[in-house]
mmCIF file of N, CA and C in Angstrom:
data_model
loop_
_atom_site.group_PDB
_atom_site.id
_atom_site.type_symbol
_atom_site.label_atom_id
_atom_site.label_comp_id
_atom_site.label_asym_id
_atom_site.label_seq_id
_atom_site.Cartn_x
_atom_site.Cartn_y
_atom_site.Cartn_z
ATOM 1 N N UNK Q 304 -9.228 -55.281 26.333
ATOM 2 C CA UNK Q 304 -10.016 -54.579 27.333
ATOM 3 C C UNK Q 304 -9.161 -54.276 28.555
ATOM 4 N N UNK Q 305 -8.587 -55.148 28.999
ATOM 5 C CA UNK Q 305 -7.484 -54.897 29.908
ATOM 6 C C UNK Q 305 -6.922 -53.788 29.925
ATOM 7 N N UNK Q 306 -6.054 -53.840 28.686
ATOM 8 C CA UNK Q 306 -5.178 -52.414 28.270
ATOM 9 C C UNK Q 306 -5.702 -51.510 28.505
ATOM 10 N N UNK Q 307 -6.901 -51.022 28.076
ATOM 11 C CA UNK Q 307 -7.770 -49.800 28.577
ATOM 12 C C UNK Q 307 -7.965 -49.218 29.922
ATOM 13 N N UNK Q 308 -8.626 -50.282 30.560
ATOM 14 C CA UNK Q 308 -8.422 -50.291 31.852
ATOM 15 C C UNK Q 308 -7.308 -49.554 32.578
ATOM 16 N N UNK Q 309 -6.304 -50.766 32.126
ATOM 17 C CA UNK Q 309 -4.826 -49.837 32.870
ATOM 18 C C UNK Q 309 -4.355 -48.491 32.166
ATOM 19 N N UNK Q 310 -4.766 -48.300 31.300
ATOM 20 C CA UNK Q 310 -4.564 -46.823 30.831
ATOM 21 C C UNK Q 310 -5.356 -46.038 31.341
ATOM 22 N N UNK Q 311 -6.427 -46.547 31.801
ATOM 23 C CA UNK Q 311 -7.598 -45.735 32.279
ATOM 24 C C UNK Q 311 -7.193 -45.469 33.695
ATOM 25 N N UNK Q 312 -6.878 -46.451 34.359
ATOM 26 C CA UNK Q 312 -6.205 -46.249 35.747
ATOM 27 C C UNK Q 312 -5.126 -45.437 35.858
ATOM 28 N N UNK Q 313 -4.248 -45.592 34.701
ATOM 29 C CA UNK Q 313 -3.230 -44.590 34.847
ATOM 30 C C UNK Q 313 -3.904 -43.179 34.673
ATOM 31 N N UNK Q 314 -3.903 -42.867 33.886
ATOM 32 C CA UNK Q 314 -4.769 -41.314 33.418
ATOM 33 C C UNK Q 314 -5.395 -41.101 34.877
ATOM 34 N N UNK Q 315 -6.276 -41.677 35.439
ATOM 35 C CA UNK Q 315 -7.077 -41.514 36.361
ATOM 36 C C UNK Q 315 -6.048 -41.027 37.884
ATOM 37 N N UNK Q 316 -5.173 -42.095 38.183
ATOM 38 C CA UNK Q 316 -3.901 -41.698 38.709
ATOM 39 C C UNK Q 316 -2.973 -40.361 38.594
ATOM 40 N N UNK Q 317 -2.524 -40.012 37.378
ATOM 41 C CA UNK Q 317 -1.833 -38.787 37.055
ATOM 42 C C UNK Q 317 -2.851 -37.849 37.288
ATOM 43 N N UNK Q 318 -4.285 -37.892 37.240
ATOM 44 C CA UNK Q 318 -4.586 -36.646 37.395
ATOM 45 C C UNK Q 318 -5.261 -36.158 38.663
ATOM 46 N N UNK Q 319 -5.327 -37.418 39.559
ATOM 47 C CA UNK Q 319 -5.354 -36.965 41.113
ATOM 48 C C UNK Q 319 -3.788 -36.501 42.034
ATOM 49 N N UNK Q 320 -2.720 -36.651 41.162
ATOM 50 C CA UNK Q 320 -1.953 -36.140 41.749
ATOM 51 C C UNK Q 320 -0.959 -35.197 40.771
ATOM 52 N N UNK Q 321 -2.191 -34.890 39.854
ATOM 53 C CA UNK Q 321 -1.427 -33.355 39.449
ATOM 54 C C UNK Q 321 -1.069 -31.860 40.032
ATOM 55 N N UNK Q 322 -1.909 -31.664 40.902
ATOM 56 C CA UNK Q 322 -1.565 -30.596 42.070
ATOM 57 C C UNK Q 322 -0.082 -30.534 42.287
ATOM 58 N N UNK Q 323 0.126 -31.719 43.163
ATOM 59 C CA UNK Q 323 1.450 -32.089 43.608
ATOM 60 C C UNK Q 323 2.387 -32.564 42.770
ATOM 61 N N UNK Q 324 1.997 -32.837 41.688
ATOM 62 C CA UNK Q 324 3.537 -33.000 40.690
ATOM 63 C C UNK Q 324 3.409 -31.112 40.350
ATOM 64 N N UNK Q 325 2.776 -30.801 39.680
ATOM 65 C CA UNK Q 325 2.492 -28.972 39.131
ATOM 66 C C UNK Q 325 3.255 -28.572 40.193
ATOM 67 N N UNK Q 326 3.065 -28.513 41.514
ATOM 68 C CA UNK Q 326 4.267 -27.753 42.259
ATOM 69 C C UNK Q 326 5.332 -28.508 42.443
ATOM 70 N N UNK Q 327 5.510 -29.866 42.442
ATOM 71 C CA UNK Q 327 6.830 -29.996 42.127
ATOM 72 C C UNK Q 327 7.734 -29.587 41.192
ATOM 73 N N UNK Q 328 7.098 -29.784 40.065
ATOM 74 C CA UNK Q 328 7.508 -28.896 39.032
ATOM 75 C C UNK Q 328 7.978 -28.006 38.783
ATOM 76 N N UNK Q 329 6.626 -26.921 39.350
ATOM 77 C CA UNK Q 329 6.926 -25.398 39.584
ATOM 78 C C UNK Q 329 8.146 -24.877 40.464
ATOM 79 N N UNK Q 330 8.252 -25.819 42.114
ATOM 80 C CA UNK Q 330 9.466 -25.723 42.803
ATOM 81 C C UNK Q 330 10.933 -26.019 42.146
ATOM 82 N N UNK Q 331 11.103 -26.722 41.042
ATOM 83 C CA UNK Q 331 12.139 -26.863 40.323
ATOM 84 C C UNK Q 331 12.713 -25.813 39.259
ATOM 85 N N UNK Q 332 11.377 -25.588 38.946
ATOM 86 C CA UNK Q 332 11.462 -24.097 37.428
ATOM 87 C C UNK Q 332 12.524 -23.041 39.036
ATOM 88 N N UNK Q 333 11.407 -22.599 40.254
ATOM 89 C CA UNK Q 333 12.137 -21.727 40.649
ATOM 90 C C UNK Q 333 13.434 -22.188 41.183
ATOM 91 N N UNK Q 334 13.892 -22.627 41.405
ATOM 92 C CA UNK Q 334 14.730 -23.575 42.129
ATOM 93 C C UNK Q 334 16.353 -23.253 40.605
ATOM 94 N N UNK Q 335 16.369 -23.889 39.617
ATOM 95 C CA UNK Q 335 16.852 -23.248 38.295
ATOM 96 C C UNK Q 335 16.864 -21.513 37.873
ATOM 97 N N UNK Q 336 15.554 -21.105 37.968
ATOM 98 C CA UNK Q 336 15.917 -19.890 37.825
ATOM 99 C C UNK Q 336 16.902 -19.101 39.085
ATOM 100 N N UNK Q 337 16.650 -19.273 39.874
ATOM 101 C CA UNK Q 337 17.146 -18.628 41.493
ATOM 102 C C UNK Q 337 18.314 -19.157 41.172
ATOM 103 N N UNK Q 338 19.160 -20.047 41.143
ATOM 104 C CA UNK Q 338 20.344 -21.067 40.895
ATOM 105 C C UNK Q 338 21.090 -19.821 39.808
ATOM 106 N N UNK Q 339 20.650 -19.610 38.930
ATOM 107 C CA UNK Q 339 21.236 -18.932 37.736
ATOM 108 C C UNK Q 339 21.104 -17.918 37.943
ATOM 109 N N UNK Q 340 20.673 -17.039 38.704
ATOM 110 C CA UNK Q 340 20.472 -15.731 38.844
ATOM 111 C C UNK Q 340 21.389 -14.929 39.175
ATOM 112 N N UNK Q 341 21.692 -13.715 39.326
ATOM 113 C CA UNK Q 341 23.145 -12.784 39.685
ATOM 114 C C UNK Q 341 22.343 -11.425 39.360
ATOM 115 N N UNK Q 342 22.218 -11.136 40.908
ATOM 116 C CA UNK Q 342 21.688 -9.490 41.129
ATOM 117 C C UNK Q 342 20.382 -9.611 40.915
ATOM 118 N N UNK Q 343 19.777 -9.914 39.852
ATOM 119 C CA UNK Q 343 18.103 -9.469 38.847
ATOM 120 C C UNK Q 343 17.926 -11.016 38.193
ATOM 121 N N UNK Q 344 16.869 -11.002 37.978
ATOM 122 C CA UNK Q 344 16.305 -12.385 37.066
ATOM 123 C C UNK Q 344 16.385 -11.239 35.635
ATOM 124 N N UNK Q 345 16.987 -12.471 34.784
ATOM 125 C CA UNK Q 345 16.631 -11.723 33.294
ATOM 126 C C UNK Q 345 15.048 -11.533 33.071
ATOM 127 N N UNK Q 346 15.107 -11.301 31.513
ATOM 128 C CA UNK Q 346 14.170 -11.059 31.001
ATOM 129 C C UNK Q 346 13.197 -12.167 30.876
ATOM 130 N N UNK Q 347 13.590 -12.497 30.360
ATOM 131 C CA UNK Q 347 13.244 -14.334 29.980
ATOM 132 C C UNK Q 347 12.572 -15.257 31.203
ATOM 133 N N UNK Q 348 13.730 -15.111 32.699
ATOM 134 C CA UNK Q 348 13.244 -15.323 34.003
ATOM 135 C C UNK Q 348 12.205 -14.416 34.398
ATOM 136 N N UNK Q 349 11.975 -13.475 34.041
ATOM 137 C CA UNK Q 349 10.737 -12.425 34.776
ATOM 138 C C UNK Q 349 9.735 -12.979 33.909
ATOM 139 N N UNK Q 350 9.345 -12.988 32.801
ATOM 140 C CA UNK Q 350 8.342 -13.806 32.445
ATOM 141 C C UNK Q 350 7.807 -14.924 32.501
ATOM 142 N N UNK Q 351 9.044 -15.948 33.013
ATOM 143 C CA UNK Q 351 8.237 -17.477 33.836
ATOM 144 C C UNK Q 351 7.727 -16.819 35.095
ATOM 145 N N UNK Q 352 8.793 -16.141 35.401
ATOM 146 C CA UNK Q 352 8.320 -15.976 36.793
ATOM 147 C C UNK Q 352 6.675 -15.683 37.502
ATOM 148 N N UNK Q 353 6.230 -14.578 36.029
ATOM 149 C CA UNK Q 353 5.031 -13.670 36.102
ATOM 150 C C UNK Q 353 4.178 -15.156 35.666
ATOM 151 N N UNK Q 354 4.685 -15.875 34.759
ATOM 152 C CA UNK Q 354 3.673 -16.668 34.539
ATOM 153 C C UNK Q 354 2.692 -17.739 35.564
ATOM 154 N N UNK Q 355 4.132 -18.445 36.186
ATOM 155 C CA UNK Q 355 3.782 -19.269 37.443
ATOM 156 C C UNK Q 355 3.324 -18.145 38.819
ATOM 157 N N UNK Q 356 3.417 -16.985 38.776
ATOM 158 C CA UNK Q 356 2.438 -15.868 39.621
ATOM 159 C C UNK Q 356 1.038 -15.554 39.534
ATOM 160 N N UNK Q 357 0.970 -15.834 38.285
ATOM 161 C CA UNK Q 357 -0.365 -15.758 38.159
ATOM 162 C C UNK Q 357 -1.128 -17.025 37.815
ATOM 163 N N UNK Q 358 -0.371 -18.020 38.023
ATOM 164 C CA UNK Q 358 -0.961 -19.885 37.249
ATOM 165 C C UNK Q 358 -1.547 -20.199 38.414
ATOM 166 N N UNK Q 359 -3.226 -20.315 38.613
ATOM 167 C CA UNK Q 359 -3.993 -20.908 39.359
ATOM 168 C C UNK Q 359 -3.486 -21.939 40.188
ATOM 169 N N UNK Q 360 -3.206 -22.564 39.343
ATOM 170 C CA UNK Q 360 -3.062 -24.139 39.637
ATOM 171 C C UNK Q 360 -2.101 -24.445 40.658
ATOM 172 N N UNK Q 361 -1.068 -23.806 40.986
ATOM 173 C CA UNK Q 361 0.076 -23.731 41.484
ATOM 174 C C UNK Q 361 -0.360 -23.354 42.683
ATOM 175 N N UNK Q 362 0.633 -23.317 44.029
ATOM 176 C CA UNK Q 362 0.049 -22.970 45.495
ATOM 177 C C UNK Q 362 0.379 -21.671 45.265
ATOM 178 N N UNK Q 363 -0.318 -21.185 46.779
ATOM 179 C CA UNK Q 363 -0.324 -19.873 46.890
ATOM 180 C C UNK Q 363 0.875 -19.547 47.385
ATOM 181 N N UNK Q 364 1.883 -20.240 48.193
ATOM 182 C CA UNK Q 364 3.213 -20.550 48.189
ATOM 183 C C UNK Q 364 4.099 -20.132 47.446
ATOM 184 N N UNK Q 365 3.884 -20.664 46.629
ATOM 185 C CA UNK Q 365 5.153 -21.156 45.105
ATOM 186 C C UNK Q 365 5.041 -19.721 44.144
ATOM 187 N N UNK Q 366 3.285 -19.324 44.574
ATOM 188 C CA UNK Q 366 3.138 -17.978 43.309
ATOM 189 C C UNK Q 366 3.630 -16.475 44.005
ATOM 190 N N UNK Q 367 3.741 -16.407 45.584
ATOM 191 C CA UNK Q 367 4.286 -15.693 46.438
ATOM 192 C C UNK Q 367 6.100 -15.788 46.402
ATOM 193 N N UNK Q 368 6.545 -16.604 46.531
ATOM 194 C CA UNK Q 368 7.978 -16.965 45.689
ATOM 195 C C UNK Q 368 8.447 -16.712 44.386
ATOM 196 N N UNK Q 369 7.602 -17.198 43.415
ATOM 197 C CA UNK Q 369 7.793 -16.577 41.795
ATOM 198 C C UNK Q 369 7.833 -14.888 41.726
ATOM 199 N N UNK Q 370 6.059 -14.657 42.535
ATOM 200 C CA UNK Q 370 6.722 -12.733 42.831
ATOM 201 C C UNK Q 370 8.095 -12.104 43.221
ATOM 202 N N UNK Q 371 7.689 -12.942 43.864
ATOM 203 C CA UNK Q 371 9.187 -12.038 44.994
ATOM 204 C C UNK Q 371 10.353 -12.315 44.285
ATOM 205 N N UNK Q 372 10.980 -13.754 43.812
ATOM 206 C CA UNK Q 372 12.232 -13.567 42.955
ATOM 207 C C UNK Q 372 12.444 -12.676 41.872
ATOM 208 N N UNK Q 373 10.716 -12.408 41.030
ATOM 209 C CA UNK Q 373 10.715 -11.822 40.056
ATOM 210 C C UNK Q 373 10.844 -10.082 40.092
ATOM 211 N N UNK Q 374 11.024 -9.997 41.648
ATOM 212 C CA UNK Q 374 10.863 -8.376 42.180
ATOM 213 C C UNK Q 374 12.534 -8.342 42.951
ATOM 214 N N UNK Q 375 13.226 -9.138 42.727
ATOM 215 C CA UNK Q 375 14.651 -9.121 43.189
ATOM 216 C C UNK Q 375 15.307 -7.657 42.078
ATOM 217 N N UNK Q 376 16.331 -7.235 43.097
ATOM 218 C CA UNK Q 376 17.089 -6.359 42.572
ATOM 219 C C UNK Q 376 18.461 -6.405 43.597
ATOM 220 N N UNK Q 377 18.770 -7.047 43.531
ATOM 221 C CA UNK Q 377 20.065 -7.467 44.179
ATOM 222 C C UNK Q 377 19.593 -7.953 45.582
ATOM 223 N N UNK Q 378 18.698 -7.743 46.261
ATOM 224 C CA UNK Q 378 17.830 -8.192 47.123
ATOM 225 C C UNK Q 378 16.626 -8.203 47.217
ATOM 226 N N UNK Q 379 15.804 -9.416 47.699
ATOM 227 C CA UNK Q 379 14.181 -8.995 47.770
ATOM 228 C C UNK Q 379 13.529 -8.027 48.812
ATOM 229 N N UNK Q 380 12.926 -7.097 48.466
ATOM 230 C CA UNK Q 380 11.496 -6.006 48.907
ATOM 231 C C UNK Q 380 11.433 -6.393 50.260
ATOM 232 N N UNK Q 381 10.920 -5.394 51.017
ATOM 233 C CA UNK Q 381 10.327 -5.627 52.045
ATOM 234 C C UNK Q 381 9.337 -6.092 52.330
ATOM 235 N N UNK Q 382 8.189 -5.856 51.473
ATOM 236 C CA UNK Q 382 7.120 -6.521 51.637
ATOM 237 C C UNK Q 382 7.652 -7.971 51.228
ATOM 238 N N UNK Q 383 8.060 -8.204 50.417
ATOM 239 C CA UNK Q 383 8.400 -9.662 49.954
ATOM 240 C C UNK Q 383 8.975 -10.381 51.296
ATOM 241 N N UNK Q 384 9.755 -9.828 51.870
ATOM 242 C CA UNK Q 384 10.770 -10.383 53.015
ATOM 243 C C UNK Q 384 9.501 -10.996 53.774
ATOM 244 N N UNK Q 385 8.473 -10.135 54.074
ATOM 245 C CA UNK Q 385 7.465 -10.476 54.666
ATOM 246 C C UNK Q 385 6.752 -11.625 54.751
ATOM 247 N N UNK Q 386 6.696 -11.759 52.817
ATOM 248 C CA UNK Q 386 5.521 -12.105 53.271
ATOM 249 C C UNK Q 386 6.550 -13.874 52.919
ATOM 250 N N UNK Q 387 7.768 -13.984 52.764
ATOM 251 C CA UNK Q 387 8.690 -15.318 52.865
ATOM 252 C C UNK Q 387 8.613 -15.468 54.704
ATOM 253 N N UNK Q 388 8.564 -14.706 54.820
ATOM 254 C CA UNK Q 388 9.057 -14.773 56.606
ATOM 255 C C UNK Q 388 7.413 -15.289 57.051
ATOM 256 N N UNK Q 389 6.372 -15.198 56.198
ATOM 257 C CA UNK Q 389 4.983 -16.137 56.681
ATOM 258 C C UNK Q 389 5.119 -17.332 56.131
ATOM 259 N N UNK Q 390 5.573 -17.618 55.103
ATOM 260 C CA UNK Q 390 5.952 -18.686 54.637
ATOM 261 C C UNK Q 390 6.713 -19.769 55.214
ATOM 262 N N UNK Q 391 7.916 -18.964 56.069
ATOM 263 C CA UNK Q 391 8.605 -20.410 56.653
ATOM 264 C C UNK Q 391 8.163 -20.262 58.096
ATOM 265 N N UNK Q 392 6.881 -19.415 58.586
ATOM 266 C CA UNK Q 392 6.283 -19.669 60.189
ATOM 267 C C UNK Q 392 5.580 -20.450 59.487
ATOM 268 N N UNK Q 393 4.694 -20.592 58.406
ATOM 269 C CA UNK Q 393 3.630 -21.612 58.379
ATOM 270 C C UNK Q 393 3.984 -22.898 58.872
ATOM 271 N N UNK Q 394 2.981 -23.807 59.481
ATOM 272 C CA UNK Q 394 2.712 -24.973 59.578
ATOM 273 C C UNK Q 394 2.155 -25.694 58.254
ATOM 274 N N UNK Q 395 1.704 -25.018 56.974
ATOM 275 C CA UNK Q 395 1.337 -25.901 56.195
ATOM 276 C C UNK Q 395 1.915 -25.746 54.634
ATOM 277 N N UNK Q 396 3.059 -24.597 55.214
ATOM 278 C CA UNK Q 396 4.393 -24.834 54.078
ATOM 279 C C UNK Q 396 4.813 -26.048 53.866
ATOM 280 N N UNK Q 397 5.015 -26.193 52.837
ATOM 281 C CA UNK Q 397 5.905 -27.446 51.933
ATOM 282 C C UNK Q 397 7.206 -27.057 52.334
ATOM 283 N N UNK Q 398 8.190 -28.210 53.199
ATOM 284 C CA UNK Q 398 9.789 -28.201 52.490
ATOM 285 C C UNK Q 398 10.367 -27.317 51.864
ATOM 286 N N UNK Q 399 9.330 -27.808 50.303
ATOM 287 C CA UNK Q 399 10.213 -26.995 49.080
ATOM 288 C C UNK Q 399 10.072 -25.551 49.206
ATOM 289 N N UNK Q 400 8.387 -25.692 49.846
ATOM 290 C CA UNK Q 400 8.307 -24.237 49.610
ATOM 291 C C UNK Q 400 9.154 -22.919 50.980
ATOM 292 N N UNK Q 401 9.536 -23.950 51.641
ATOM 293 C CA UNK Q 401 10.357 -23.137 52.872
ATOM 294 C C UNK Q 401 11.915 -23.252 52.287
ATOM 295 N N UNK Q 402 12.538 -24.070 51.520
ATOM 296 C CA UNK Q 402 13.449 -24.026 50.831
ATOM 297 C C UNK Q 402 14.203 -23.114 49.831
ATOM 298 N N UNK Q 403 12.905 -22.675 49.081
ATOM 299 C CA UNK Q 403 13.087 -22.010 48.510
ATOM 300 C C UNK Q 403 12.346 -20.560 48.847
ATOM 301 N N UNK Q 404 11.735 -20.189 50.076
ATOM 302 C CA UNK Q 404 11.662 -18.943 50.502
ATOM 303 C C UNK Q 404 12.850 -18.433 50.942
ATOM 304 N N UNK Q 405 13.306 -19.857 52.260
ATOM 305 C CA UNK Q 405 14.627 -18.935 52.666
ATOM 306 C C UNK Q 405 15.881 -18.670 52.201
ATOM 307 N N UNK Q 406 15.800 -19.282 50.757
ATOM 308 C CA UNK Q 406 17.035 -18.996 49.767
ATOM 309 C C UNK Q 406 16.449 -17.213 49.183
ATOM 310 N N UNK Q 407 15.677 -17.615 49.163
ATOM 311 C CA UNK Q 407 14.888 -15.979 48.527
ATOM 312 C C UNK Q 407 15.239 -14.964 49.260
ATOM 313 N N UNK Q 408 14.948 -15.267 50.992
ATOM 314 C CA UNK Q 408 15.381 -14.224 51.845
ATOM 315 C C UNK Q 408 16.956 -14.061 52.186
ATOM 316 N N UNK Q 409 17.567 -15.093 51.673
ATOM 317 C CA UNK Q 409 18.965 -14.872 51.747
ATOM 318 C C UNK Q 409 19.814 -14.467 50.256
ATOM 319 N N UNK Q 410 19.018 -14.029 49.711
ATOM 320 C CA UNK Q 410 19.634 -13.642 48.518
ATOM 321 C C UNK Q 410 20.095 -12.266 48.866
ATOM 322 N N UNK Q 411 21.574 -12.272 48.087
ATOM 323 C CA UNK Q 411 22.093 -10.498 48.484
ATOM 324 C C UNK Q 411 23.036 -10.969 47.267
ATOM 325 N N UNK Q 412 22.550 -9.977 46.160
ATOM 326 C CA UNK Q 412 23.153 -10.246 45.106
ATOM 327 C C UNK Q 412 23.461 -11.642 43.610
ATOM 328 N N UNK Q 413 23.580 -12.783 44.776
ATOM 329 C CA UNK Q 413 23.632 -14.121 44.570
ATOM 330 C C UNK Q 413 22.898 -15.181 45.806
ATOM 331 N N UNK Q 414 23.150 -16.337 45.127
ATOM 332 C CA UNK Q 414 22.874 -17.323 46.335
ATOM 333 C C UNK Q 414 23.626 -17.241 47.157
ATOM 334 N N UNK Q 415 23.789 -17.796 48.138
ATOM 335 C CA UNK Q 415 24.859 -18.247 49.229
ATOM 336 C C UNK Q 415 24.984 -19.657 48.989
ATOM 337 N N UNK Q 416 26.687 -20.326 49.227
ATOM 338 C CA UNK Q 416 26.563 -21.723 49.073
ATOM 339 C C UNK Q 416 26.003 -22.522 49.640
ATOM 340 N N UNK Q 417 25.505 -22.183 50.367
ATOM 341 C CA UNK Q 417 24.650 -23.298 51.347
ATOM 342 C C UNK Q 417 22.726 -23.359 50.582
ATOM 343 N N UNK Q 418 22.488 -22.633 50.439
ATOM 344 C CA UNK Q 418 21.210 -22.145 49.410
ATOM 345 C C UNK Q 418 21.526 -23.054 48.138
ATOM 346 N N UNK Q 419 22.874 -22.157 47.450
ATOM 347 C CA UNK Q 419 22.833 -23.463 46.341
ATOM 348 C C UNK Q 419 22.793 -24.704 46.107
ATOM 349 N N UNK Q 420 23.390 -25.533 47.439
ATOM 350 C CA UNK Q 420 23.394 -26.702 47.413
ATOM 351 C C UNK Q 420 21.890 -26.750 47.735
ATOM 352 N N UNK Q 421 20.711 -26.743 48.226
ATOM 353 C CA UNK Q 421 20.312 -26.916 48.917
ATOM 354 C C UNK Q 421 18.738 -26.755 47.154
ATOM 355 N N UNK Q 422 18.950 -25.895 46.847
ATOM 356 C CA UNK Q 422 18.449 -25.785 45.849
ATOM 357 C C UNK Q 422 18.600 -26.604 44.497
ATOM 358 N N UNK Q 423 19.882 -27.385 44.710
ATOM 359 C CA UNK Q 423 19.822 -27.774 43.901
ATOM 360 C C UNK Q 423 19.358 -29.488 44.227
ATOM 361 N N UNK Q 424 18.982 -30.007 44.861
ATOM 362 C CA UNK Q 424 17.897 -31.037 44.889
ATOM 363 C C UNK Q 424 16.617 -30.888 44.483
ATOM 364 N N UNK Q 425 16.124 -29.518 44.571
ATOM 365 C CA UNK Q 425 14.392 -29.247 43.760
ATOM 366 C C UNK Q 425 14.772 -29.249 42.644
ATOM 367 N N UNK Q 426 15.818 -28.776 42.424
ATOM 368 C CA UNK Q 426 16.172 -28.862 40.699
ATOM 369 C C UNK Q 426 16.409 -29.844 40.071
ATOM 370 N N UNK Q 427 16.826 -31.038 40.459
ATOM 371 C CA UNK Q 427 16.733 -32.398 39.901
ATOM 372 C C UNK Q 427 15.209 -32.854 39.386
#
């Protein structure tokens, strides 16, 4: 009976803080794709990308980021610039998610080394 219990507690545990693992998560997928990128997200990257854009579950953050990398062409859009540049005024941006906006807005072609390093801790 015990055992149950603590399985039950666990389960019960993982799924009050699935929100926040799902965007941790999600901050890592982009975090890897952006890392590997040069000029354009492939093919392959535009379809995670679209996926976690449209995945509920995920912040409105993280799915505003997935757009916008997924709309890169050697640099991101204007509107995109935008709407990263609300992203890191927010007060109720995540870190990650200001991390990986302003790698977004500093993309010109590639990362910059300072972006990469910097990206690559969500990616762990």
């Amino acid at each position: 009976m015990y055992r149950h219990l603590k399985s039950i507690t666990f389960v019960l545990c993982i799924a009050a803080g699935m929100p926040a693992w799902a965007d941790g998560h999600t901050a890592s997928t982009l975090a890897d794709i952006l890392t590997g990128m040069n000029h354009f997200p492939s093919e392959a990257d535009k379809a995670a990308l679209n996926e976690v854009a449209a995945d509920a579950t995920v912040s409105d953050n993280l799915r505003a980021i997935a757009d916008a990398i997924a709309g890169i062409a050697h640099t991101p859009t204007a509107e995109d610039q935008a709407r990263l540049n609300g992203i890191l005024a927010s007060d109720a941006a995540s870190a990650q998610e200001k991390t990986l906006a302003k790698a977004v807005l500093r993309f010109e072609h590639k990362l910059t080394v300072e972006d990469a390093a910097a990206l690559g801790s969500l990616a762990e």
